[in-house]
Short mmCIF file of C-alpha atoms and ligand atoms in Angstrom, two decimals:
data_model
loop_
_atom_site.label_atom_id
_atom_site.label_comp_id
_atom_site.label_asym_id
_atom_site.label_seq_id
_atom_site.Cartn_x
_atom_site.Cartn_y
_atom_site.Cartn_z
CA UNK A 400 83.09 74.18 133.75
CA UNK A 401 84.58 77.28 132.72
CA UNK A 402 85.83 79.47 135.44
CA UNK A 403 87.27 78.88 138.72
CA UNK A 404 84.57 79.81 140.79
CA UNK A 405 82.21 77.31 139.44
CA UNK A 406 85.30 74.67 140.31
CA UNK A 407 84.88 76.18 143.28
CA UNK A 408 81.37 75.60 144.31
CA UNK A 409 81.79 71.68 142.89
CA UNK A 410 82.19 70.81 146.95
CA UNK A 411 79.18 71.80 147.85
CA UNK A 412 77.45 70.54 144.74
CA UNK A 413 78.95 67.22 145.03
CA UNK A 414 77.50 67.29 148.99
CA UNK A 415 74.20 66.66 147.04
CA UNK A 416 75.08 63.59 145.40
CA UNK A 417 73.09 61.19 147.66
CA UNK A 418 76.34 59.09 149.00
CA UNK A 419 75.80 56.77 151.53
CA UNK A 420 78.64 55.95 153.76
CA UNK A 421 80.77 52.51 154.19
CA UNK A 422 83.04 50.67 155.66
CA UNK A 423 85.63 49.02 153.30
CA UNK A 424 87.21 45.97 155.11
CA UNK A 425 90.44 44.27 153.58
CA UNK A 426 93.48 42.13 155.42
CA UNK A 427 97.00 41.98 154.83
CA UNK A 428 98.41 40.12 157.66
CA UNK A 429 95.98 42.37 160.14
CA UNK A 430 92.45 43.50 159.29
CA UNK A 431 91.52 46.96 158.22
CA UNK A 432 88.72 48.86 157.27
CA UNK A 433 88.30 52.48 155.89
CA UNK A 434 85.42 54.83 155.66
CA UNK A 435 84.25 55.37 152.26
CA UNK A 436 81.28 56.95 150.79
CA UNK A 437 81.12 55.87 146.88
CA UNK A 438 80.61 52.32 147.01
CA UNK A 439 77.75 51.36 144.06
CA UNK A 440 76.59 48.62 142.14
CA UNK A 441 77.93 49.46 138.33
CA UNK A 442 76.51 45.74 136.53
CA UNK A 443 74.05 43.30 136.69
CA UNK A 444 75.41 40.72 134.78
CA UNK A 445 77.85 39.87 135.67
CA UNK A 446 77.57 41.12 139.32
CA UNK A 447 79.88 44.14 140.09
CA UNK A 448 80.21 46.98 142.49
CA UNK A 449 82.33 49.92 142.50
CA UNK A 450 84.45 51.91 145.21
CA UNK A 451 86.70 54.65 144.78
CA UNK A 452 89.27 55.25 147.82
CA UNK A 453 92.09 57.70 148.53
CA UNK A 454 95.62 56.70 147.58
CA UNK A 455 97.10 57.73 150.46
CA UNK A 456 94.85 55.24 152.39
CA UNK A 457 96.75 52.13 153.70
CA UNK A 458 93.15 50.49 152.37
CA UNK A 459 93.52 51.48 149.07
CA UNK A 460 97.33 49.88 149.18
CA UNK A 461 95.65 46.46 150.63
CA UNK A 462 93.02 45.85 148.10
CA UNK A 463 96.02 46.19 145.41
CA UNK A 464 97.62 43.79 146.62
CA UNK A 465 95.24 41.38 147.67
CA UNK A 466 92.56 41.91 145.18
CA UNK A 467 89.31 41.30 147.45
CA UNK A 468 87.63 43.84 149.64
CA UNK A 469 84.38 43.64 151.72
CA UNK A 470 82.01 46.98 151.86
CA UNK A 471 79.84 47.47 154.80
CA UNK A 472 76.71 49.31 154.46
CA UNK A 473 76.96 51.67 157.43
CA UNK A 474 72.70 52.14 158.96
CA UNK A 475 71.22 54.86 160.28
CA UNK A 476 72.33 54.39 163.75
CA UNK A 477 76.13 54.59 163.11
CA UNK A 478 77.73 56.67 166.12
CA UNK A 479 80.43 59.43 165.42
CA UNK A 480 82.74 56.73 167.41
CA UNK A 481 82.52 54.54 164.16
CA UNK A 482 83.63 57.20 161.72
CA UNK A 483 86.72 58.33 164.57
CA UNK A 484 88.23 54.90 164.62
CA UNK A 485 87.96 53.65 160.83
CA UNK A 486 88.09 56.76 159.27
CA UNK A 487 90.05 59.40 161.54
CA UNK A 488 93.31 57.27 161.82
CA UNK A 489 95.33 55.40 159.63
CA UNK A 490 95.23 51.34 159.67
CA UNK A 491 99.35 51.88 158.84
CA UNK A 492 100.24 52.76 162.85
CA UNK A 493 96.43 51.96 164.75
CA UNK A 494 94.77 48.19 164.28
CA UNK A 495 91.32 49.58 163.53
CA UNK A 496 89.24 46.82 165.05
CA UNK A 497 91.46 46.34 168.16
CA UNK A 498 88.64 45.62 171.12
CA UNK A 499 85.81 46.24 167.86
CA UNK A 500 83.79 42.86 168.97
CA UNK A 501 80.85 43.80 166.83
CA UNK A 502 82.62 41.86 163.59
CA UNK A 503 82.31 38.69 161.96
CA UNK A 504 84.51 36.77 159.24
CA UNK A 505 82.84 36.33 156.04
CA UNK A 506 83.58 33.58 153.40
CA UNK A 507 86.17 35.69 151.55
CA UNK A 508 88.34 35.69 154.95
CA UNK A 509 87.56 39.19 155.65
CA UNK A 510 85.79 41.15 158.46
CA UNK A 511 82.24 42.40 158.07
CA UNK A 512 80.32 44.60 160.91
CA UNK A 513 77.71 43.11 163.19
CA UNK A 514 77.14 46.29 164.37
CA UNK A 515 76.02 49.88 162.75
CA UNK A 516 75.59 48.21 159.36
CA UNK A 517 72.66 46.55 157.67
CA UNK A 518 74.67 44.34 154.92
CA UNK A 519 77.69 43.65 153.95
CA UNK A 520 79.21 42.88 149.95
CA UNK A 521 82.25 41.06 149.57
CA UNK A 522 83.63 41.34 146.35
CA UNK A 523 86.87 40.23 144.20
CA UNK A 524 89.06 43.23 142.01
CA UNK A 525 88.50 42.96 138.35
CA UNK A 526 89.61 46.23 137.64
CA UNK A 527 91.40 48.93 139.01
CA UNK A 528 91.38 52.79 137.26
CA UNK A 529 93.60 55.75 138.18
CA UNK A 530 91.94 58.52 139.13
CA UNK A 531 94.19 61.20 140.14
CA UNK A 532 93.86 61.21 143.97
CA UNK A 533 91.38 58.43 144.46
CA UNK A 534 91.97 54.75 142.71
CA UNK A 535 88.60 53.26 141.42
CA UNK A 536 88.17 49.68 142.20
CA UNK A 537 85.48 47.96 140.37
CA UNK A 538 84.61 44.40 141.68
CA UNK A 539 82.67 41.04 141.13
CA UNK A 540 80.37 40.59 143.82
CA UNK A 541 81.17 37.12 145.61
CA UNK A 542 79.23 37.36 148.34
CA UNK A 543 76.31 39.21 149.99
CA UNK A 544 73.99 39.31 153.17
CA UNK A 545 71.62 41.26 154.69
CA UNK A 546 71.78 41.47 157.97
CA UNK A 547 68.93 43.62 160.03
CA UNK A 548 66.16 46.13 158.33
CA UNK A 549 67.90 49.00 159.81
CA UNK A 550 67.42 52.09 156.91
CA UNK A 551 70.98 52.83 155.22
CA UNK A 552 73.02 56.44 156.64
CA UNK A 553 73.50 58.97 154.35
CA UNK A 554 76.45 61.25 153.49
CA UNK A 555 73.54 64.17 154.62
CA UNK A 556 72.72 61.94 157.66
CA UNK A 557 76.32 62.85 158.72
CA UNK A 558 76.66 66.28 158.35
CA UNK A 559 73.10 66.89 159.76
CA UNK A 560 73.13 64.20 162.72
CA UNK A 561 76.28 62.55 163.63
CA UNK A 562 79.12 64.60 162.92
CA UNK A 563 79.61 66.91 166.18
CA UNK A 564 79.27 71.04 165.72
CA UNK A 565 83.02 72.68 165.94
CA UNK A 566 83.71 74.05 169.27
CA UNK A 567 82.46 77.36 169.30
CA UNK A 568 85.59 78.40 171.83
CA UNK A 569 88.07 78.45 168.36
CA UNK A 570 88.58 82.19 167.76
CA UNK A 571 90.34 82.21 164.22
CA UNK A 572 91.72 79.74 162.12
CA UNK A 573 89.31 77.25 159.55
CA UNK A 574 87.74 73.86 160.74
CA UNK A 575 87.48 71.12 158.27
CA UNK A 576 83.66 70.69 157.28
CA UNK A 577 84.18 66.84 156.74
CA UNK A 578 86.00 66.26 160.57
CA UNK A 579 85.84 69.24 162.46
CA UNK A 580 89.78 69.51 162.41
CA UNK A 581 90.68 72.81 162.92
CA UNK A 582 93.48 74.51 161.47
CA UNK A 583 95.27 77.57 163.28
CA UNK A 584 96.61 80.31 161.42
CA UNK A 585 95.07 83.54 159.29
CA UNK A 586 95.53 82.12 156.04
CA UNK A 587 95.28 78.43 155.38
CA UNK A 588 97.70 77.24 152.82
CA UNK A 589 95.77 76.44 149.17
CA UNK A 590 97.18 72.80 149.15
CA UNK A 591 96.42 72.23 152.51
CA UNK A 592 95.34 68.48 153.65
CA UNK A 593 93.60 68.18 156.51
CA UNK A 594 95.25 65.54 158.48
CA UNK A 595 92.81 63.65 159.92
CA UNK A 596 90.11 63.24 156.95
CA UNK A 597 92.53 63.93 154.12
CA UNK A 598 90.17 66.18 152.27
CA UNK A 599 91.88 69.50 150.60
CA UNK A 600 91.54 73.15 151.46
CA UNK A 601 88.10 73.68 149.41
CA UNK A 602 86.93 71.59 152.27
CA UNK A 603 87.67 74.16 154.87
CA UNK A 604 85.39 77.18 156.53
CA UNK A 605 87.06 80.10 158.24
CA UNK A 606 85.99 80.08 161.65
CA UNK A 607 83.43 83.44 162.51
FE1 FE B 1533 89.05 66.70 157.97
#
């Protein structure tokens, strides 16, 4: 890419990369989960997924350490409520599946979801790549199960279906597409993080 505007429009290109969404379960002491959205199978032989998740995420700390993560394939009928509590907080102050009944212990050790999800892959870290803001984890696959024929969610799914319209009351400021977060203010700062979803200022629409 050659000039900043193209950069620019990346965002909205990437929005058309048919994601689905996940949760990412791991344990250190307490369970956790995260919302991801880039989980893939990368290998046949041997078996082995991928996942890349934000650094900042206390998930992305736990699968370092322990080296085994679970990813939850999120179905069609996932409520907004799903995305609030393992995606909208942080698993460092909140314990994510505190009265979350709709989980089960796989043989790994770690929690998969009962509810909202279709299958579940548990998987062990052969690899881990830098990426800048995200860490890749690539995985063998050490376990697997479907669990209903519920259809999988999309990343589209979400932005079309699930993810609530900003409140139209907000006279200025920008709301973050991803969330809905909206920041106050004329001019939102270029390196701006939205604080709820993490993504940067290119993820952010003035409000009209
Ligand atoms: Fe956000």
């Amino acid at each position: 890419m050659q000039s900043g505007a193209n950069v620019k429009t990346a965002g909205e290109v990437y929005r058309r990369l048919s994601y689905g969404l996940f949760v990412l379960t791991t344990r250190d002491g307490k369970d956790n989960g995260c919302i991801v959205n880039t989980v893939s199978q990368v290998a046949s032989a041997p078996e082995r997924i991928c996942v890349s998740v934000n650094k900042s995420n206390y998930t992305c700390e736990t699968v370092m350490k322990t080296g085994i993560f679970n990813a939850c394939i999120l179905s069609a009928d996932v409520p907004f409520s799903v995305f609030t509590r393992f995606g909208f907080q942080s698993g460092r102050t909140v314990d994510k599946f505190s009265r979350f009944d709709a989980a089960k212990r796989s043989e790994n050790g770690l929690l998969y979801l009962t509810e909202f999800s279709n299958s579940y892959i548990s998987a062990k870290l052969c690899a881990a790549v830098d990426c800048g803001s995200h860490m890749l984890f690539v995985g063998d696959v050490t376990g697997a199960e479907v669990l209903n024929g519920e259809a999988s969610v999309t990343y589209a799914d979400y932005f079309a279906k699930i993810k609530p319209k900003p409140a139209p009351r907000e006279k200025k400021g920008f709301v973050c597409k991803i969330c809905g977060y909206v920041y106050k203010g004329d001019e939102l700062p270029p390196d701006f993080i939205c604080p709820v979803c993490k993504h940067p200022a290119e993820d952010f629409e003035p409000i009209v």
